[in-house]
CSV table of C-alpha atoms and ligand atoms in Angstrom, one decimal:
chain,number,residue,atom,x,y,z
A,1,MET,CA,109.5,-67.7,-42.3
A,2,SER,CA,110.9,-71.2,-41.9
A,3,THR,CA,110.2,-73.4,-38.8
A,4,SER,CA,113.0,-73.6,-36.3
A,5,SER,CA,116.5,-74.0,-37.8
A,6,MET,CA,118.0,-77.5,-37.6
A,7,SER,CA,121.0,-76.4,-35.5
A,8,ALA,CA,119.1,-74.5,-32.9
A,9,PRO,CA,118.8,-76.3,-29.5
A,10,VAL,CA,115.3,-77.8,-29.1
A,11,ALA,CA,113.3,-76.7,-26.1
A,12,GLN,CA,113.3,-79.6,-23.6
A,13,PRO,CA,110.0,-80.7,-22.0
A,14,LEU,CA,110.1,-80.9,-18.2
A,15,SER,CA,110.9,-84.3,-16.9
A,16,GLY,CA,109.6,-84.0,-13.3
A,17,PRO,CA,108.2,-81.5,-10.7
A,18,VAL,CA,110.2,-78.3,-10.8
A,19,VAL,CA,108.9,-76.8,-7.6
A,20,ALA,CA,109.4,-79.5,-4.9
A,21,ALA,CA,106.8,-80.2,-2.2
A,22,GLU,CA,109.0,-78.9,0.7
A,23,VAL,CA,107.5,-77.3,3.7
A,24,ARG,CA,108.9,-73.8,3.1
A,25,THR,CA,107.8,-73.9,-0.6
A,26,VAL,CA,104.3,-75.1,0.2
A,27,ALA,CA,104.0,-72.5,2.9
A,28,LEU,CA,105.0,-69.7,0.5
A,29,LEU,CA,102.6,-70.9,-2.3
A,30,LEU,CA,99.8,-71.4,0.2
A,31,GLY,CA,100.4,-68.0,1.8
A,32,THR,CA,100.4,-66.3,-1.6
A,33,ALA,CA,97.1,-68.0,-2.6
A,34,VAL,CA,95.5,-67.0,0.7
A,35,ALA,CA,96.6,-63.4,0.3
A,36,ALA,CA,95.3,-63.3,-3.3
A,37,LEU,CA,92.0,-64.8,-2.2
A,38,LEU,CA,91.7,-62.1,0.5
A,39,VAL,CA,92.2,-59.4,-2.1
A,40,TYR,CA,89.6,-61.1,-4.2
A,41,TYR,CA,87.2,-61.1,-1.2
A,42,PHE,CA,87.7,-57.4,-0.3
A,43,ILE,CA,87.3,-56.2,-3.9
A,44,GLY,CA,84.3,-58.3,-4.7
A,45,VAL,CA,82.4,-59.5,-1.6
A,46,ASP,CA,83.0,-57.6,1.6
A,47,GLN,CA,80.3,-55.3,2.8
A,48,GLY,CA,77.9,-56.9,0.4
A,49,ALA,CA,76.9,-60.5,1.2
A,50,MET,CA,79.0,-60.4,4.3
A,51,SER,CA,81.2,-58.0,6.2
A,52,VAL,CA,84.4,-58.1,8.2
A,53,PHE,CA,84.5,-54.6,9.5
A,54,GLY,CA,80.8,-54.2,10.5
A,55,LYS,CA,78.1,-52.5,8.6
A,56,SER,CA,80.0,-49.6,7.0
A,57,MET,CA,79.9,-49.3,3.2
A,58,TYR,CA,83.3,-47.7,2.5
A,59,ILE,CA,84.9,-50.7,0.8
A,60,HIS,CA,81.8,-51.5,-1.1
A,61,GLU,CA,81.3,-48.0,-2.3
A,62,PHE,CA,85.0,-47.4,-3.2
A,63,PHE,CA,85.3,-50.6,-5.3
A,64,HIS,CA,81.7,-50.2,-6.5
A,65,ASP,CA,82.3,-49.8,-10.3
A,66,GLY,CA,85.0,-52.4,-10.4
A,67,ARG,CA,82.8,-54.8,-8.4
A,68,HIS,CA,80.0,-54.6,-10.9
A,69,PHE,CA,82.4,-54.7,-13.8
A,70,LEU,CA,84.3,-57.8,-12.6
A,71,GLY,CA,81.0,-59.7,-12.4
A,72,PHE,CA,80.5,-59.7,-8.7
A,73,PRO,CA,76.9,-59.4,-7.4
A,74,CYS,CA,76.2,-55.9,-6.0
A,75,HIS,CA,73.3,-53.8,-4.6
B,1,MET,CA,112.4,-70.0,-8.1
B,2,GLU,CA,108.8,-69.9,-6.8
B,3,LYS,CA,109.5,-66.4,-5.2
B,4,GLN,CA,110.5,-65.1,-8.7
B,5,LEU,CA,107.5,-66.7,-10.3
B,6,ILE,CA,105.1,-65.1,-7.8
B,7,GLY,CA,106.7,-61.7,-8.2
B,8,ARG,CA,106.4,-61.9,-12.0
B,9,GLY,CA,102.9,-63.2,-11.7
B,10,VAL,CA,101.9,-60.2,-9.5
B,11,LEU,CA,103.7,-57.8,-11.9
B,12,ALA,CA,102.0,-59.3,-15.0
B,13,GLY,CA,98.7,-59.2,-13.2
B,14,ALA,CA,99.0,-55.6,-12.1
B,15,ALA,CA,99.8,-54.6,-15.7
B,16,ALA,CA,96.8,-56.6,-16.9
B,17,GLY,CA,94.5,-54.9,-14.4
B,18,LEU,CA,95.8,-51.5,-15.5
B,19,ALA,CA,95.1,-52.4,-19.1
B,20,ALA,CA,91.6,-53.5,-18.2
B,21,PHE,CA,91.0,-50.3,-16.3
B,22,VAL,CA,92.0,-48.1,-19.2
B,23,PHE,CA,89.5,-50.1,-21.3
B,24,ALA,CA,86.8,-49.9,-18.7
B,25,ARG,CA,87.3,-46.1,-18.1
B,26,VAL,CA,86.9,-45.4,-21.8
B,27,PHE,CA,84.2,-47.8,-22.8
B,28,ALA,CA,82.3,-49.1,-19.8
B,29,GLU,CA,82.0,-46.0,-17.6
B,30,PRO,CA,79.6,-44.3,-20.0
B,31,VAL,CA,77.4,-47.4,-19.9
B,32,ILE,CA,77.6,-47.5,-16.1
B,33,GLY,CA,76.5,-43.8,-16.2
B,34,LYS,CA,73.5,-44.7,-18.3
B,35,ALA,CA,72.6,-47.5,-15.9
B,36,ILE,CA,72.8,-45.2,-12.9
B,37,ALA,CA,70.8,-42.5,-14.7
B,38,TYR,CA,68.1,-45.1,-15.3
B,39,GLU,CA,68.2,-46.2,-11.7
B,40,SER,CA,67.8,-42.6,-10.4
B,41,ALA,CA,65.0,-41.7,-12.8
B,42,ARG,CA,63.2,-45.0,-11.8
B,43,ASP,CA,63.6,-44.2,-8.1
B,44,VAL,CA,61.9,-40.9,-8.6
B,45,VAL,CA,58.9,-42.5,-10.3
B,46,GLN,CA,58.8,-45.3,-7.8
B,47,ALA,CA,58.7,-42.8,-4.9
B,48,ARG,CA,55.8,-41.0,-6.6
B,49,LEU,CA,53.9,-44.2,-7.0
B,50,ASP,CA,54.6,-45.2,-3.4
B,51,ARG,CA,53.4,-41.9,-2.1
B,52,ALA,CA,50.2,-42.2,-4.2
B,53,ALA,CA,49.6,-45.6,-2.7
B,54,GLY,CA,50.1,-44.2,0.8
B,55,LEU,CA,53.4,-45.9,1.5
B,56,THR,CA,56.2,-44.2,3.3
B,57,VAL,CA,59.3,-43.6,1.1
B,58,PRO,CA,62.6,-44.6,2.6
B,59,ALA,CA,65.3,-41.9,2.4
B,60,ALA,CA,68.3,-42.8,0.1
B,61,GLY,CA,71.6,-43.5,1.8
B,62,PRO,CA,74.4,-40.9,1.6
B,63,ASP,CA,76.9,-41.1,-1.1
B,64,LEU,CA,80.2,-42.0,0.5
B,65,PHE,CA,82.3,-41.4,-2.6
B,66,SER,CA,81.5,-39.1,-5.6
B,67,ARG,CA,80.9,-40.8,-8.9
B,68,THR,CA,84.3,-39.4,-10.1
B,69,VAL,CA,86.2,-41.1,-7.3
B,70,GLN,CA,84.3,-44.4,-7.9
B,71,ALA,CA,85.0,-44.3,-11.6
B,72,ASP,CA,88.5,-42.9,-11.7
B,73,VAL,CA,90.1,-44.1,-8.4
B,74,GLY,CA,88.0,-46.9,-7.0
B,75,ALA,CA,87.6,-48.8,-10.3
B,76,GLY,CA,91.3,-48.3,-11.1
B,77,VAL,CA,92.6,-49.5,-7.7
B,78,GLY,CA,90.0,-52.4,-7.8
B,79,LEU,CA,91.0,-53.6,-11.2
B,80,ILE,CA,94.8,-53.3,-10.6
B,81,LEU,CA,94.5,-55.2,-7.3
B,82,PHE,CA,92.2,-57.8,-8.9
B,83,GLY,CA,94.7,-58.3,-11.7
B,84,ALA,CA,97.6,-58.6,-9.3
B,85,ALA,CA,95.7,-61.1,-7.2
B,86,MET,CA,94.8,-63.2,-10.2
B,87,GLY,CA,98.4,-63.0,-11.4
B,88,ALA,CA,99.6,-64.3,-8.1
B,89,LEU,CA,97.1,-67.2,-8.3
B,90,VAL,CA,98.3,-68.0,-11.8
B,91,ALA,CA,101.9,-68.0,-10.6
B,92,VAL,CA,101.0,-70.4,-7.7
B,93,ALA,CA,99.1,-72.8,-10.0
B,94,TYR,CA,101.9,-72.6,-12.6
B,95,ALA,CA,104.5,-73.5,-10.0
B,96,ILE,CA,102.5,-76.5,-8.9
B,97,CYS,CA,101.8,-77.6,-12.5
B,98,LEU,CA,105.4,-77.4,-13.7
B,99,GLY,CA,106.6,-80.9,-14.4
B,100,ARG,CA,103.4,-82.4,-12.9
B,101,THR,CA,101.2,-82.0,-15.9
B,102,GLY,CA,102.9,-84.0,-18.6
B,103,ALA,CA,105.5,-83.0,-21.1
B,104,ILE,CA,104.2,-79.6,-21.9
B,105,ARG,CA,106.9,-76.9,-22.2
B,106,PRO,CA,107.0,-73.9,-19.7
B,107,ARG,CA,105.7,-71.2,-22.1
B,108,PRO,CA,102.5,-72.9,-23.4
B,109,LEU,CA,101.8,-74.1,-19.9
B,110,ALA,CA,101.6,-70.5,-18.6
B,111,LEU,CA,99.1,-69.7,-21.4
B,112,LEU,CA,97.0,-72.7,-20.4
B,113,VAL,CA,97.0,-71.9,-16.7
B,114,ALA,CA,95.8,-68.3,-17.4
B,115,LEU,CA,93.1,-69.7,-19.8
B,116,PHE,CA,91.9,-72.0,-17.1
B,117,GLY,CA,91.9,-69.1,-14.6
B,118,PHE,CA,89.6,-67.2,-17.0
B,119,ILE,CA,87.3,-70.2,-17.5
B,120,GLY,CA,87.1,-71.2,-13.8
B,121,ILE,CA,87.0,-67.9,-12.0
B,122,TYR,CA,85.0,-65.8,-14.5
B,123,ALA,CA,83.5,-67.4,-17.7
B,124,VAL,CA,81.7,-70.4,-16.2
B,125,PRO,CA,80.3,-68.5,-13.2
B,126,PHE,CA,79.1,-65.8,-15.7
B,127,ALA,CA,77.2,-68.4,-17.6
B,128,LYS,CA,75.0,-69.0,-14.5
B,129,TYR,CA,75.1,-65.5,-12.8
B,130,PRO,CA,76.1,-62.9,-15.4
B,131,ALA,CA,77.6,-59.5,-14.5
B,132,ASN,CA,75.0,-56.8,-13.9
B,133,PRO,CA,75.4,-53.0,-14.1
B,134,PRO,CA,74.3,-50.7,-11.2
B,135,GLY,CA,70.5,-50.5,-11.2
B,136,ILE,CA,70.0,-54.3,-11.4
B,137,GLY,CA,69.9,-56.3,-8.2
B,138,HIS,CA,67.7,-56.1,-5.2
B,139,ALA,CA,69.3,-54.9,-2.0
B,140,ASP,CA,67.6,-57.5,0.2
B,141,THR,CA,68.9,-60.5,-1.8
B,142,ILE,CA,72.6,-59.5,-1.8
B,143,GLY,CA,73.3,-62.2,0.9
B,144,PRO,CA,72.1,-65.2,-1.1
B,145,ARG,CA,73.3,-63.7,-4.4
B,146,GLY,CA,76.8,-63.2,-3.1
B,147,ALA,CA,76.9,-66.7,-1.6
B,148,LEU,CA,75.5,-68.3,-4.8
B,149,TYR,CA,78.1,-66.5,-6.9
B,150,LEU,CA,80.9,-67.7,-4.7
B,151,VAL,CA,79.5,-71.3,-4.8
B,152,MET,CA,79.6,-71.1,-8.5
B,153,VAL,CA,83.2,-69.8,-8.6
B,154,ALA,CA,84.4,-72.4,-6.1
B,155,SER,CA,82.6,-75.3,-7.9
B,156,SER,CA,83.9,-74.3,-11.4
B,157,CYS,CA,87.5,-74.0,-10.1
B,158,LEU,CA,87.3,-77.2,-8.1
B,159,LEU,CA,85.9,-79.2,-11.0
B,160,LEU,CA,88.5,-77.7,-13.3
B,161,PHE,CA,91.2,-78.9,-10.9
B,162,LEU,CA,89.6,-82.3,-10.8
B,163,ALA,CA,89.4,-82.4,-14.6
B,164,VAL,CA,93.1,-81.7,-14.9
B,165,TYR,CA,93.9,-84.3,-12.3
B,166,VAL,CA,91.8,-87.0,-13.9
B,167,GLY,CA,93.1,-86.0,-17.3
B,168,GLN,CA,96.6,-86.6,-16.2
B,169,ARG,CA,95.6,-90.2,-15.1
B,170,LEU,CA,93.7,-90.8,-18.4
B,171,ALA,CA,96.6,-89.5,-20.5
B,172,THR,CA,98.6,-92.6,-19.5
B,173,ARG,CA,96.0,-94.9,-21.1
B,174,TYR,CA,94.8,-92.7,-24.0
B,175,SER,CA,96.4,-90.1,-26.1
B,176,THR,CA,96.6,-86.6,-24.7
B,177,TRP,CA,94.0,-85.5,-27.2
B,178,THR,CA,91.5,-88.2,-26.2
B,179,ALA,CA,92.1,-87.6,-22.5
B,180,SER,CA,91.6,-83.9,-23.0
B,181,VAL,CA,88.3,-84.3,-24.9
B,182,LEU,CA,87.0,-86.8,-22.3
B,183,THR,CA,87.8,-84.7,-19.3
B,184,GLY,CA,86.6,-81.6,-21.0
B,185,LEU,CA,83.2,-83.3,-21.6
B,186,ALA,CA,83.1,-84.6,-18.1
B,187,TYR,CA,83.8,-81.1,-16.8
B,188,LEU,CA,80.9,-79.7,-18.8
B,189,GLY,CA,78.6,-82.4,-17.6
B,190,ALA,CA,79.5,-81.9,-14.0
B,191,ILE,CA,79.3,-78.1,-14.1
B,192,ALA,CA,75.9,-78.3,-15.9
B,193,VAL,CA,74.6,-80.4,-13.0
B,194,VAL,CA,75.8,-77.7,-10.5
B,195,MET,CA,74.2,-75.0,-12.6
B,196,ALA,CA,70.9,-76.9,-12.8
B,197,LEU,CA,70.9,-77.4,-9.0
B,198,LEU,CA,71.6,-73.8,-8.1
B,199,PRO,CA,68.5,-71.5,-8.2
B,200,ALA,CA,67.9,-68.7,-10.7
B,201,LEU,CA,68.2,-65.3,-9.0
B,202,GLY,CA,64.5,-64.6,-9.6
B,203,ASP,CA,63.6,-67.7,-7.6
B,204,LEU,CA,65.1,-66.4,-4.4
B,205,HIS,CA,62.5,-66.3,-1.6
B,206,ASN,CA,62.5,-62.5,-1.2
B,207,ASN,CA,62.1,-61.9,-4.9
B,208,VAL,CA,59.2,-64.3,-5.3
B,209,VAL,CA,57.4,-62.7,-2.3
B,210,GLU,CA,58.0,-59.2,-3.5
B,211,TYR,CA,57.9,-59.4,-7.3
B,212,GLY,CA,56.4,-62.7,-8.3
B,213,ARG,CA,58.0,-65.3,-10.4
B,214,HIS,CA,60.6,-64.0,-12.8
B,215,ALA,CA,63.9,-65.5,-14.1
B,216,THR,CA,66.2,-62.6,-13.0
B,217,GLU,CA,66.2,-59.3,-11.0
B,218,THR,CA,66.4,-57.1,-14.1
B,219,PRO,CA,63.9,-54.3,-13.4
B,220,LEU,CA,60.6,-54.6,-15.2
B,221,PRO,CA,58.4,-51.6,-16.2
B,222,LEU,CA,56.7,-49.7,-13.4
B,223,ARG,CA,52.9,-49.6,-13.5
B,224,ASP,CA,50.5,-47.2,-11.8
B,225,ALA,CA,47.5,-48.4,-9.8
B,226,ARG,CA,45.5,-48.9,-13.0
B,227,GLY,CA,48.2,-51.1,-14.6
B,228,THR,CA,49.4,-48.5,-17.1
B,229,ILE,CA,53.2,-48.6,-17.7
B,230,VAL,CA,54.6,-45.3,-16.4
B,231,PHE,CA,58.3,-46.1,-16.5
B,232,PRO,CA,60.1,-48.5,-18.9
B,233,GLY,CA,62.0,-51.7,-17.9
B,234,PHE,CA,65.8,-51.7,-17.8
B,235,PRO,CA,67.1,-50.8,-21.3
B,236,ALA,CA,68.2,-54.0,-23.0
B,237,ASP,CA,71.0,-52.3,-25.0
B,238,VAL,CA,72.6,-50.9,-21.9
B,239,LEU,CA,72.5,-54.4,-20.2
B,240,ALA,CA,73.9,-56.1,-23.3
B,241,GLN,CA,76.7,-53.6,-23.7
B,242,PHE,CA,77.6,-53.7,-20.1
B,243,ARG,CA,77.9,-57.5,-20.2
B,244,PHE,CA,79.9,-57.4,-23.4
B,245,TYR,CA,82.4,-54.9,-21.9
B,246,SER,CA,82.6,-56.9,-18.7
B,247,ILE,CA,83.6,-60.0,-20.7
B,248,THR,CA,86.0,-58.0,-22.7
B,249,ALA,CA,87.7,-56.6,-19.6
B,250,GLN,CA,88.2,-60.1,-18.2
B,251,VAL,CA,89.6,-61.3,-21.5
B,252,ILE,CA,92.0,-58.4,-21.3
B,253,VAL,CA,93.0,-59.2,-17.7
B,254,TRP,CA,93.6,-62.9,-18.3
B,255,GLY,CA,95.0,-62.4,-21.8
B,256,VAL,CA,97.6,-59.9,-20.6
B,257,ILE,CA,98.5,-62.1,-17.7
B,258,ALA,CA,99.0,-65.0,-20.1
B,259,LEU,CA,101.0,-63.0,-22.7
B,260,ALA,CA,103.2,-61.2,-20.1
B,261,PHE,CA,103.7,-64.0,-17.6
B,262,ALA,CA,104.5,-66.8,-20.1
B,263,PRO,CA,107.8,-65.3,-21.4
B,264,LEU,CA,108.7,-64.0,-17.9
B,265,ALA,CA,108.2,-67.4,-16.3
B,266,GLU,CA,110.0,-69.2,-19.1
B,267,ARG,CA,113.1,-67.0,-18.4
B,268,VAL,CA,113.0,-68.3,-14.8
B,269,VAL,CA,112.1,-71.9,-15.4
B,270,ALA,CA,113.8,-72.7,-18.7
B,271,PRO,CA,116.4,-70.0,-19.5
B,272,GLN,CA,117.8,-72.3,-22.2
B,273,ASP,CA,114.4,-72.2,-24.1
B,274,SER,CA,114.3,-68.5,-23.8
B,275,ALA,CA,118.0,-68.2,-25.0
B,276,ALA,CA,117.4,-70.6,-27.9
B,277,ARG,CA,114.6,-68.3,-29.1
B,278,GLN,CA,116.9,-65.3,-28.8
B,279,ASP,CA,119.6,-67.1,-30.8
B,280,ARG,CA,117.2,-68.1,-33.5
B,281,ARG,CA,115.9,-64.6,-34.3
B,282,PRO,CA,118.8,-63.3,-36.3
B,283,LEU,CA,119.1,-66.6,-38.2
B,284,VAL,CA,115.5,-66.2,-39.4
B,285,ARG,CA,115.9,-62.6,-40.4
B,286,THR,CA,119.0,-63.0,-42.6
C,1,ZN,ZN1,76.3,-51.7,-7.1
């Protein structure tokens, strides 16, 4: 009911960058973002507007309903 | 720490995708079924009209997967993978934002990152190029349509990133509230310019040549040689329902990512916050 009790420790705001801009960290974050974008591409775009594995339609047809549903252009 | 964050983001995203799939399987698949039924019936009438006009009718391509596989497996795998990928992106953006976006605490920051993902990746592009069910969309414009959609997604995400960046600079001179409102308005203005510059789908060259000037690719009624309507246009209710469910599914994806990732991330980043909340609970109850 009440707001936070007086004795409870107050959550501290962050005072500076938590994840430092070091090479290994940046590489991990960048690699993860690229992998995520590749998944995005294969679910939504490949074998539609452009195609990595030639002109087959297996990926397009398999993800077909999801592709429409997620808002990607199709057909 | 960032490894833990990414793992939790992917996990929250996969759960979000699964939730969206359950919703889609129950509510959206019947609508997709109606759209495909319309498309098939229309193709039959179109073929009859083409033959009557003396045109050769192209044979339909083979079905690589049955409708059951597309609806039960393909859509499920697609939505779960999509959710996992978006969860990973949220985790990456979150790791970068931590401590670089003002004094906001870890938990509400996670909610905001997911909200911005929803706006940038789906909601704003939808405003220009809304989701369409099967049966809408001309095969010979898929190239430009796909490219335009990606331009829209990239622009809205890039401008959103710029808005946050500029907002951080402005917040040193104005209050957080004023800085947020100013950058929010600037974002709207900038994305409105992008939307005004990009063509409507009906304006694409192939569409104008083949169908004349229309705003969209939504199928119009079919007419015979005398101009009598022999087949109706795409049912408006099916289109409206499909779009509503599409938006709902994305709200589920980003909403579940936000709600699941926020506490998971807080436990990694600020265990003392999380512990404080645990300690408080019995105090409130008694
Ligand atoms: Zn399609």
